[in-house]
Structures are given as structure tokens and as C-alpha cells.
CSV table of C-alpha atoms and ligand atoms in Angstrom, one decimal:
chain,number,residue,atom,x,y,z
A,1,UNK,CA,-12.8,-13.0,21.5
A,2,UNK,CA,-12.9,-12.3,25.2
A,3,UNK,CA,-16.2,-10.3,26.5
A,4,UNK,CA,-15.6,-7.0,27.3
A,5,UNK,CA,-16.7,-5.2,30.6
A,6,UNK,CA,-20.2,-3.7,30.6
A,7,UNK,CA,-20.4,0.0,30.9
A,8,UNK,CA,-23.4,2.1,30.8
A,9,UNK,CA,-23.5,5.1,29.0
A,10,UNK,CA,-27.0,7.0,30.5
A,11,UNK,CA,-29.5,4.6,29.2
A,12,UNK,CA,-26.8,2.7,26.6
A,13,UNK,CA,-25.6,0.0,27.9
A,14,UNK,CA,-21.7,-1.1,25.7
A,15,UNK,CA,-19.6,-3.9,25.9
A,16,UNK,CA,-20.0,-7.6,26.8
A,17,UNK,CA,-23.0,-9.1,24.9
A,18,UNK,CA,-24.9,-5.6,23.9
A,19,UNK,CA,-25.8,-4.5,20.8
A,20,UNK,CA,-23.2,-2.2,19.3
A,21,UNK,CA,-23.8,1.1,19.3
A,22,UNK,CA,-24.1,3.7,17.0
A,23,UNK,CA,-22.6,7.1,17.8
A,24,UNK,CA,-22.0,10.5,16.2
A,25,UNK,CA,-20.7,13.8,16.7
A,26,UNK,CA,-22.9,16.9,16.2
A,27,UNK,CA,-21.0,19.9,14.0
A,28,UNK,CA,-23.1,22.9,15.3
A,29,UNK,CA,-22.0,25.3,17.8
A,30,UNK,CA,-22.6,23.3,21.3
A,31,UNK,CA,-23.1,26.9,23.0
A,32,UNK,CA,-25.9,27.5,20.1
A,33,UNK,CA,-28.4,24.9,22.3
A,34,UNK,CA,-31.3,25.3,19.9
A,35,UNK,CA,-29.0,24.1,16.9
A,36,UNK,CA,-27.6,21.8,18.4
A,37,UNK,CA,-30.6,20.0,20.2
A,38,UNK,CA,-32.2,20.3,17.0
A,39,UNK,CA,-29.0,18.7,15.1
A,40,UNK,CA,-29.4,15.9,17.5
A,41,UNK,CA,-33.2,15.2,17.2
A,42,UNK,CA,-32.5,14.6,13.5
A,43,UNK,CA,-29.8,12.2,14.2
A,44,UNK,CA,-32.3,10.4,16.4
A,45,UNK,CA,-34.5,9.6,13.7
A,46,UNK,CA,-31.9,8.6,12.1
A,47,UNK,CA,-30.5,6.2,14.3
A,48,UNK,CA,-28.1,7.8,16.6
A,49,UNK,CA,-27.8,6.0,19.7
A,50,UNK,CA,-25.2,8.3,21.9
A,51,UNK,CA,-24.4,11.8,20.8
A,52,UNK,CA,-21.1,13.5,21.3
A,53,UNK,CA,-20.8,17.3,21.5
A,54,UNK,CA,-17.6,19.7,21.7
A,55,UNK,CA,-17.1,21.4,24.7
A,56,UNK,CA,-14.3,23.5,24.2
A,57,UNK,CA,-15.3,26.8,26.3
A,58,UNK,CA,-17.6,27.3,29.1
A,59,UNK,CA,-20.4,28.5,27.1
A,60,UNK,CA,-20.7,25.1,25.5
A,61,UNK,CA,-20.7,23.5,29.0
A,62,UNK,CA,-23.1,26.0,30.3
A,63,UNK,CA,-25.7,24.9,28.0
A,64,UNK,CA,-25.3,21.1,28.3
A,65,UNK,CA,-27.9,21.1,30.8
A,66,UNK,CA,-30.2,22.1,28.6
A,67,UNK,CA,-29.4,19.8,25.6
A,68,UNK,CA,-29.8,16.9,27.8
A,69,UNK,CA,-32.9,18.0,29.0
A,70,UNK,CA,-33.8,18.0,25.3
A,71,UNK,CA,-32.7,15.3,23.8
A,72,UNK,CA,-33.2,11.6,24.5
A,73,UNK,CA,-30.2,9.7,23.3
A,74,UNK,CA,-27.2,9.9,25.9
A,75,UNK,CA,-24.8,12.8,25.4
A,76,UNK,CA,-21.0,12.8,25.5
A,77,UNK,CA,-18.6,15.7,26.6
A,78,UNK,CA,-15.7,16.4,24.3
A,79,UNK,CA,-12.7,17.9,26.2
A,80,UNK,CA,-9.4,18.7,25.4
A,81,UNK,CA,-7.0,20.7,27.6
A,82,UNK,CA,-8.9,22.3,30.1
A,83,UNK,CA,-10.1,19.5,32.7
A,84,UNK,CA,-12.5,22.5,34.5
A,85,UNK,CA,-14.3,21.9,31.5
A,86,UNK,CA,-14.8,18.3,32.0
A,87,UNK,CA,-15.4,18.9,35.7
A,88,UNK,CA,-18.7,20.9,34.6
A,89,UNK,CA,-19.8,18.6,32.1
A,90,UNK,CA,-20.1,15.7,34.3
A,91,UNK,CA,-22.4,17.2,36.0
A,92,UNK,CA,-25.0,16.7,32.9
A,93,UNK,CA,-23.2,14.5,30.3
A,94,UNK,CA,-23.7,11.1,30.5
A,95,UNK,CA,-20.2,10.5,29.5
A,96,UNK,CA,-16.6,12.4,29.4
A,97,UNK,CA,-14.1,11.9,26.5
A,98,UNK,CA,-11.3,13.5,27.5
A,99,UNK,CA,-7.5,12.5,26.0
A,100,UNK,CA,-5.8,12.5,29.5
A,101,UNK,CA,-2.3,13.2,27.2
A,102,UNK,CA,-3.8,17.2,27.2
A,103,UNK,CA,-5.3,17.4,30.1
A,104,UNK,CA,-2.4,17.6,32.1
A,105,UNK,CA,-1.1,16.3,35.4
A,106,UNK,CA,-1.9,14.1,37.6
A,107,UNK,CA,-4.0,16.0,39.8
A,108,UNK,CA,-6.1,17.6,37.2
A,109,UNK,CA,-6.9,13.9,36.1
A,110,UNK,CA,-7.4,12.7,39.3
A,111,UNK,CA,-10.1,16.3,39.9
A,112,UNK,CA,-11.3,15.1,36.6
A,113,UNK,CA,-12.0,11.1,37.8
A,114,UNK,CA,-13.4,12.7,40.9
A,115,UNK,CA,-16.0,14.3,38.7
A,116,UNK,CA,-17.1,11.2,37.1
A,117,UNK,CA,-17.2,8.9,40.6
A,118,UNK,CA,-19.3,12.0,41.7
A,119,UNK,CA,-22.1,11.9,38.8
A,120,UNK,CA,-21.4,7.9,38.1
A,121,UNK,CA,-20.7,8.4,34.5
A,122,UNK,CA,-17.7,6.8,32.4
A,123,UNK,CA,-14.5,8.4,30.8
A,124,UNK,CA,-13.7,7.5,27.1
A,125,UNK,CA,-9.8,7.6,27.4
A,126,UNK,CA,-9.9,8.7,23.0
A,127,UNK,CA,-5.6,8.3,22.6
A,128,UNK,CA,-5.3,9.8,18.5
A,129,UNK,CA,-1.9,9.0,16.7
A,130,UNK,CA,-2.1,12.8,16.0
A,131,UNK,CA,-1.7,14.0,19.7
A,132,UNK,CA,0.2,11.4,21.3
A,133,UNK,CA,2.7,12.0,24.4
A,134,UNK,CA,5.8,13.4,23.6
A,135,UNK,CA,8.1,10.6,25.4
A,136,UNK,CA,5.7,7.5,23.6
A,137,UNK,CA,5.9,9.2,20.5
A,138,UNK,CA,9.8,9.7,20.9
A,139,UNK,CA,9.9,5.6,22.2
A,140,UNK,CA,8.0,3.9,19.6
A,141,UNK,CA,7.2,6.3,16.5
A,142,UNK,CA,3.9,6.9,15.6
A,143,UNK,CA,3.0,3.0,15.8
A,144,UNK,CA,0.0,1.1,16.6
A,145,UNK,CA,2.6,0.3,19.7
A,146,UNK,CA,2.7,3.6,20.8
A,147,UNK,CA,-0.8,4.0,21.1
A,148,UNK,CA,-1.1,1.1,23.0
A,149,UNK,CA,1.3,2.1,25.3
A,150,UNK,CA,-0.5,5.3,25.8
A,151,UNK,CA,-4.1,3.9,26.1
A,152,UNK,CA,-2.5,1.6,28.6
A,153,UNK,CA,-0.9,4.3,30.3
A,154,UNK,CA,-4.0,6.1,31.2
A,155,UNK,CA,-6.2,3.4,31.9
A,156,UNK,CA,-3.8,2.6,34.9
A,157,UNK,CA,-3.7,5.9,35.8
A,158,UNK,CA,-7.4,5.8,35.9
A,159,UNK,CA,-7.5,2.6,38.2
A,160,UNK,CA,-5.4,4.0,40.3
A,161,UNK,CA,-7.6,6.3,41.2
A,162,UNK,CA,-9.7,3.6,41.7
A,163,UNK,CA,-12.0,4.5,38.4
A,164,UNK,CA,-12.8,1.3,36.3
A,165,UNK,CA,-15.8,3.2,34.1
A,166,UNK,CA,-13.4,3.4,31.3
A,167,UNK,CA,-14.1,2.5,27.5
A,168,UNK,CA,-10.8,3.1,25.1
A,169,UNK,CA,-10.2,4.9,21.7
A,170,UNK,CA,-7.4,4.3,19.5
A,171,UNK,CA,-7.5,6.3,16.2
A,172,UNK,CA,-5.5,7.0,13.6
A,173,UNK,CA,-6.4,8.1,10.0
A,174,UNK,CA,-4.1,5.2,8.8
A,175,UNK,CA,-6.3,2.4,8.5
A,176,UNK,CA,-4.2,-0.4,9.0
A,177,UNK,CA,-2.3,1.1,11.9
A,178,UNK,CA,-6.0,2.1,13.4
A,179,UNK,CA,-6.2,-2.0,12.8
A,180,UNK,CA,-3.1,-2.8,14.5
A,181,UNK,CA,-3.7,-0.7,17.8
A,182,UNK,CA,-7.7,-2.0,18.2
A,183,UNK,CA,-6.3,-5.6,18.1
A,184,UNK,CA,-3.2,-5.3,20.4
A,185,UNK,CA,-5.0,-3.5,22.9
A,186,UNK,CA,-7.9,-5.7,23.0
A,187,UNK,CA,-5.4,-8.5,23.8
A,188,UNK,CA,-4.9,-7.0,26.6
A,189,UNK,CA,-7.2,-5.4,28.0
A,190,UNK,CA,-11.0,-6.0,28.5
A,191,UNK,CA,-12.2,-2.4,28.9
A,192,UNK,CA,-15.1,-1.8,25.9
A,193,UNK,CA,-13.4,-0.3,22.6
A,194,UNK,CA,-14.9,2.6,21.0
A,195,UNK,CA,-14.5,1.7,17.0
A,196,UNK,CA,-13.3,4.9,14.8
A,197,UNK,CA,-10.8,6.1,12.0
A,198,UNK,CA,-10.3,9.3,12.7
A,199,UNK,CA,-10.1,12.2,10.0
A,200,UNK,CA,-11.0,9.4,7.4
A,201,UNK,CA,-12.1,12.0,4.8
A,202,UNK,CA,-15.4,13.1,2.2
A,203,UNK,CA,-18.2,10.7,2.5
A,204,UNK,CA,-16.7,8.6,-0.3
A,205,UNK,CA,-12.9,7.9,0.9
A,206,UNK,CA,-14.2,8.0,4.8
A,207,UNK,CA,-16.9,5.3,4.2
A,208,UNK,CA,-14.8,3.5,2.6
A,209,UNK,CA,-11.8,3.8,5.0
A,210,UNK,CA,-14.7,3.6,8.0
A,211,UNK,CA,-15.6,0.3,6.4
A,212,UNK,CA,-12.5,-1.5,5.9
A,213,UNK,CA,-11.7,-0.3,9.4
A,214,UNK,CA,-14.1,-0.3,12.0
A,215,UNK,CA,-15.8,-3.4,9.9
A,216,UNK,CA,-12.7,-6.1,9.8
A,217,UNK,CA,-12.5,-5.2,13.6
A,218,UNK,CA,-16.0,-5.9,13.9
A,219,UNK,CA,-15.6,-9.3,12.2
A,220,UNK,CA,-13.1,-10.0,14.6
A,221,UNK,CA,-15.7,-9.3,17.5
A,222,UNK,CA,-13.6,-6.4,18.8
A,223,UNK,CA,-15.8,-3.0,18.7
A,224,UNK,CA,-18.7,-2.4,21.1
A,225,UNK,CA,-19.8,1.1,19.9
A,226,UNK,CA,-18.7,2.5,16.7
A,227,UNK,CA,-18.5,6.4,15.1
A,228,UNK,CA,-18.2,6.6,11.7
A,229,UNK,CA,-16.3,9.8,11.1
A,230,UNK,CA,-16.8,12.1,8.1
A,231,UNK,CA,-16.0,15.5,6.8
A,232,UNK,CA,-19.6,16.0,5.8
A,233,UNK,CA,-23.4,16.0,8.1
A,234,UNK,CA,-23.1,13.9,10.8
A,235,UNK,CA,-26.4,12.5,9.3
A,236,UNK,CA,-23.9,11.1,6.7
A,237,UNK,CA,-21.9,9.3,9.7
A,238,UNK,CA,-25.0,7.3,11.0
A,239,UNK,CA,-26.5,6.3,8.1
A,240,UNK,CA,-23.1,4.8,6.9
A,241,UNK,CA,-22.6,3.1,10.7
A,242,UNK,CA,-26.0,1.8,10.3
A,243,UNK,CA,-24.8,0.2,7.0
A,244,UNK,CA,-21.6,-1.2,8.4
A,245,UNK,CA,-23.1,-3.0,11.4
A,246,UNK,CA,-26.2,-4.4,8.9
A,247,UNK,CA,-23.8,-5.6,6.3
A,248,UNK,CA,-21.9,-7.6,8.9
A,249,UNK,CA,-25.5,-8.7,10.2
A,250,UNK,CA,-24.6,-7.2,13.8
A,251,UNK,CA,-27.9,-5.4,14.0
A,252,UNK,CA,-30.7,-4.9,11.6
A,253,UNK,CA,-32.0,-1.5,11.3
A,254,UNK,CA,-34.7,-0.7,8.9
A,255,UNK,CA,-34.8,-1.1,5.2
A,256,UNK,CA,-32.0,-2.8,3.5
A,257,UNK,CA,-32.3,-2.4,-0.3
A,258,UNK,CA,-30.6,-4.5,-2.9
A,259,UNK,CA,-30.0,-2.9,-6.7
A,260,UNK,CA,-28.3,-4.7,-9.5
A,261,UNK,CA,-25.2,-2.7,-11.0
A,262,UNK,CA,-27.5,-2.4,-13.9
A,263,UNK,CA,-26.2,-3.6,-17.5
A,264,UNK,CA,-28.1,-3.6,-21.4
A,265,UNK,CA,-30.8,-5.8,-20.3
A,266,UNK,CA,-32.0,-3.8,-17.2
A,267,UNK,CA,-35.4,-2.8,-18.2
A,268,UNK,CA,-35.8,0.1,-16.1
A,269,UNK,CA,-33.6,2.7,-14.2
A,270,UNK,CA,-32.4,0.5,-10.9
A,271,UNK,CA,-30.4,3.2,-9.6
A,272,UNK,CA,-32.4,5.8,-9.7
A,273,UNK,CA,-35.7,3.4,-7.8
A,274,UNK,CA,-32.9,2.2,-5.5
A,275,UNK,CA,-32.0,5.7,-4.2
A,276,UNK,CA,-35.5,7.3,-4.3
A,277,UNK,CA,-36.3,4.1,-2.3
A,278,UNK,CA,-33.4,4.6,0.3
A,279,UNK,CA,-34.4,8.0,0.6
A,280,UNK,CA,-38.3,7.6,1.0
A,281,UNK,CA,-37.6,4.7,4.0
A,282,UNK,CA,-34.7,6.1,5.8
A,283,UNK,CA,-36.6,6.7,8.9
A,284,UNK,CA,-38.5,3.1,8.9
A,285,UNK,CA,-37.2,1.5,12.0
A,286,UNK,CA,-38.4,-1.9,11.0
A,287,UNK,CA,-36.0,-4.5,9.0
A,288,UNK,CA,-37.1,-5.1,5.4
A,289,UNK,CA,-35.2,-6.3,2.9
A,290,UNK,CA,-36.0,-4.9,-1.0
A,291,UNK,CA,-34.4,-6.2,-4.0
A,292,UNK,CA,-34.7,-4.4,-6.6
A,293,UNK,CA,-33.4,-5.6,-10.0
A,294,UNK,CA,-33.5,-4.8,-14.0
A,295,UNK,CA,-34.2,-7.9,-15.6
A,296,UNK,CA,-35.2,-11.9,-15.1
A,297,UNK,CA,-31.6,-13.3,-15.6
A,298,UNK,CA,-30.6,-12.6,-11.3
A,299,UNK,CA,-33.5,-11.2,-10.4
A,300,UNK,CA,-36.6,-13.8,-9.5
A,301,UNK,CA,-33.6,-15.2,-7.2
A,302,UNK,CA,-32.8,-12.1,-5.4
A,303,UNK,CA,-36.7,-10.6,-5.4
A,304,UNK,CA,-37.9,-14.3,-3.7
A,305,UNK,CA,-34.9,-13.8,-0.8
A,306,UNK,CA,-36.0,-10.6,0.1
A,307,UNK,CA,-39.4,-9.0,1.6
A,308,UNK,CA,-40.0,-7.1,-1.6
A,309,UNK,CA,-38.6,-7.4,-4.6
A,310,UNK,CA,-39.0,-5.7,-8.3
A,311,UNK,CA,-37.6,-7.5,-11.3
A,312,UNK,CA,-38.0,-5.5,-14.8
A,313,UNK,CA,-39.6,-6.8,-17.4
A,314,UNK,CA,-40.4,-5.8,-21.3
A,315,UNK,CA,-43.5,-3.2,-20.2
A,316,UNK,CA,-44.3,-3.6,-17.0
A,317,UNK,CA,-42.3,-5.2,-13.5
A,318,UNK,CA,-42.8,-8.3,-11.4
A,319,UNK,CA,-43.8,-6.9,-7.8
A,320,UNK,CA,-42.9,-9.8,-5.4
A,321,UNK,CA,-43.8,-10.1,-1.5
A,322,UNK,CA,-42.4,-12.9,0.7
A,323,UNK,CA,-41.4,-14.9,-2.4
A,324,UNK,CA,-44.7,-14.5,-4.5
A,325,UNK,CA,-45.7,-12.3,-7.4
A,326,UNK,CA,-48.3,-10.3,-6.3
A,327,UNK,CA,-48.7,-8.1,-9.5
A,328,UNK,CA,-47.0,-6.0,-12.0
A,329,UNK,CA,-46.7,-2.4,-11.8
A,330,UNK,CA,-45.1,0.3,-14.0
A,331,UNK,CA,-42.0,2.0,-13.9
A,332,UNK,CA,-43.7,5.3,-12.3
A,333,UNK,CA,-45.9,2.7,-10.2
A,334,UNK,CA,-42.6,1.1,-8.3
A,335,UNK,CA,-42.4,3.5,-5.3
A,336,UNK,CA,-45.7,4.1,-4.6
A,337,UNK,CA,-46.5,0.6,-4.9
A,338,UNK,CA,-43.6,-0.7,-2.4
A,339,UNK,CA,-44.1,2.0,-0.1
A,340,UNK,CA,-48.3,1.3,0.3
A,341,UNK,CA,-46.9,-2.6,0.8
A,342,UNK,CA,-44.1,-1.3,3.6
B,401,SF4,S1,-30.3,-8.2,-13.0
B,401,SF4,FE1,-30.5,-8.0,-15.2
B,401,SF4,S2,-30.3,-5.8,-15.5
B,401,SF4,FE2,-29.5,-6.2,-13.4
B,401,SF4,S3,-27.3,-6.5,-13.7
B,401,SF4,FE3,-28.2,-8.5,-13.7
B,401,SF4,S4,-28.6,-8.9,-15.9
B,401,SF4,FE4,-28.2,-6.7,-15.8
């Protein structure tokens, strides 16, 4: 896969060799700035590398100043239809996303491109099979084609106005047309893609749509930033990210715990250790691997691979570190006893 063109998003750098990274979109009021900046912080400590907030009036622009001034991740401006909006924003987002379809003409782009070149920030041209151009839509259907055609569109626009600080979106709530678009446009183009399935539902169809989506792109080695989208917390959306990227072994972000499905012989409750455990080290920034598992038949295998490991046996558990028993503990002991090790 070709490298794509390096754009910097405030202190983010996307595209050719960087990390991907993880974005996500806060659901409080923008114009409520102490929500919202607080919102944010939590996502943070979670893991949220570039934040993305609504601006859909001027109140919500009015107060990005002051989120910025809050916060230390980069923050995106949200813009649809009125480009005076986006024209205040740049003045304190670190990037625009504006879907040029409902901005309106040519000159209201071109004011809005002006902004950007002004503040040196880039434009996320986000095209969305929901809201494409009338005459595209008419053309091609609602295809991957027509999306395409319409992120194509607007990039040219924006170089002719002589703006190449562009990253793309192309989402659709259908994964495999979301697919489809991601890989024809990468072919041919090499602006930096901005990974999503849009509306992709509760957090158990949406992760699961998010995964087959933005992850089989990823395998491909298309995708330089990635938003996992979820009718639920935002908190929700980066946690699942952070999973996507560390499954594919793209990034390594904290603890990674393995659980066996459980069966008869599991001689204690795995599932509920595994999700006490994800919940107790969900802010540790450093990569370890935990395996925990219910019995000797899979287990001394998995607990030697990983940093930790627990494998159940008749009374008390094998605690293993770096491949070596170390101890046993108790069922009520595991937590306590992983965590003092972490
Ligand atoms: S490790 Fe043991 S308890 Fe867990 S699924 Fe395998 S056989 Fe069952």
C-alpha cells in the first residue's frame, strides 16, 4: 500500500508511517464548555488522541477557545451548512470537518479554505452515503462509486484553491459499501483516510460493524486515524478503537487480557476476574498482557505467553509472571494479587 501524505493535526501527526490514531466524538453540549472539557479530559485517560466536537451554532464556536485552552489532545470542528461557522472555528480548532456537499458554493468553500491557510490547520473533507450530492447520487446510486466521485470532487476543489491539508472520510452505515469506497479511493488518491462506519449502532452491533470495518481496511494498510462510532458514551468508542488497533497489533495500548470461554472444568469464575480486571486497569498506559484461564487443559500455554497469567486449579490458582509460577492465590486473592504485580 502506497504511504499516505503526512498531515498534522495540532500536535497529531496522521498518515504516512505514524501511528494511527485514535479519535472520538464528545456527546455534550459544545456551548456547555465545562461539560464538555470535562467529557474530554475523561476520554484522555482513556486514550483519545484527537477529539471532535459539534459546532452547529455560534455559541458552540464561541466557546471553542476555551475548550482548547482546556484540554490537551487536538480538537476538531464539526460543521455542516453554515461555513461562517467553520470560518470561526479555525481560528481555535486544530482541524475543520466540514462536508463541502452542505456548505454551499464555491465561494463559501473557497472563504472556508481561506480560513484554514490562515490558521495552518487541515480540512477533513467527511463525504457520508446519507448526505451525498444530488447529481452523484442521481449518476451512480448510493454506491461506494458515488462516494468516490464526491470525495474526489471536493478534494479538487480544494487544490484548486491551492489547499493540499486535506484528510478524506467516506462512510456509510453499510459495511461492505463503507469497504468498497475506503479501497477505491485509496487507489487513487494519497491524501490520509479517516477510518469510520457511520451510524453503526448500540455498542454490540457497532463494535461489531466497527470491527469488520475499519479493521479489514486496516489489514489492508489503508486507515491512518480511526473513530469508532457508537450510539452509546464516547468512552465506549475509544476503548473499542483501542481494541481494534491492539488486536491487529498496530499499536499496543495498555493491558490486554485474555479469558477462556469458560466450560465444566473452569475452576473459577473467568468472566467475572476478566471484566473486574479490564475494569481495574483501563487507565494503565503500559502494555501487559494477562491470561486468565479456568483450568490446566489450555491454560499453563496461554499464562506462560503472557506477562501474567492465572490458571484455576482444585483450591487455589497458579499465579504465573514472565512464564514462571510465582505462587498460588485464591479466588478472592486474584485481583489484588495481579494488580500489586502490575
Ligand atoms: S481453559 Fe479450561 S476452563 Fe477454560 S475453556 Fe479451556 S478447558 Fe475450559
Amino acid at each position: 500500500m502506497k504511504p499516505t501524505k503526512e498531515i498534522k493535526i495540532g500536535k497529531v501527526k496522521i498518515g504516512s508511517n505514524n501511528p494511527i490514531a485514535i479519535q472520538s466524538m464528545t456527546t455534550t453540549l459544545t456551548s456547555d464548555a465545562d461539560a464538555t472539557i470535562e467529557q474530554i479530559h475523561e476520554l484522555e485517560e482513556l486514550g483519545c488522541e484527537i477529539i471532535r466536537v459539534a459546532v452547529p451554532d455560534i455559541e458552540s464556536a464561541n466557546v471553542l477557545k476555551q475548550i482548547k485552552e482546556n484540554i490537551s489532545i487536538p480538537l476538531v470542528a464539526d460543521i455542516h451548512f453554515d461555513y461562517k461557522l467553520a470560518i470561526e472555528s479555525a481560528k481555535y480548532a486544530d482541524k475543520l470537518r466540514i462536508n463541502p456537499g452542505n456548505i454551499g458554493d464555491r465561494e463559501k468553500i473557497k472563504q472556508v479554505v481561506d480560513a484554514a491557510k490562515q490558521y495552518g490547520i487541515p480540512i477533513r473533507i467527511g463525504v457520508n452515503l446519507g448526505s451525498l450530492e444530488k447529481d452523484l447520487e442521481k449518476k451512480y446510486g448510493l454506491t461506494p462509486l458515488a462516494m468516490v466521485e464526491s470525495a474526489m470532487r471536493n478534494v479538487k476543489l480544494l487544490e484548486e484553491f491551492d489547499f493540499t491539508n486535506i484528510i478524506v472520510s467516506l462512510k456509510a452505515s453499510d459495511v461492505i459499501k463503507t469497504i468498497q469506497a475506503y479501497k477505491l479511493f485509496s487507489q487513487r488518491s494519497y491524501y490520509p483516510l479517516h477510518l469510520g462506519i457511520t451510524e453503526s449502532g448500540t455498542i454490540f452491533s457497532g463494535t461489531i460493524a466497527s470491527s469488520i470495518g475499519i479493521g479489514s481496511l486496516l489489514l489492508e494498510g489503508i486507515g491512518d486515524t480511526i473513530r469508532v462510532s457508537l450510539s452509546d458514551k464516547p468512552h465506549e468508542e475509544v476503548k473499542v478503537a483501542k481494541q481494534i488497533l491492539q488486536a491487529l497489533k498496530l499499536r499496543s495500548f495498555g493491558v490486554s487480557v485474555i479469558a477462556c470461554p469458560t466450560c465444566a472444568r473452569a475452576n473459577f469464575d473467568v468472566s467475572l476476574i476478566a471484566k473486574q480486571l479490564e475494569k481495574e486497569t483501563e487507565k494503565i498506559k503500559k502494555p501487559i498482557s494477562i491470561a486468565i484461564m479456568g483450568c490446566g487443559v489450555n491454560g499453563p500455554g496461554e499464562a506462560k505467553e503472557a506477562d501474567i497469567g492465572i490458571v484455576g486449579g482444585k483450591s487455589e490458582h497458579l499465579f504465573y509472571k514472565k512464564g514462571q509460577i510465582i505462587k498460588k492465590v485464591k479466588e478472592n486473592e486474584i485481583i489484588d494479587s495481579i494488580m500489586k504485580e502490575i
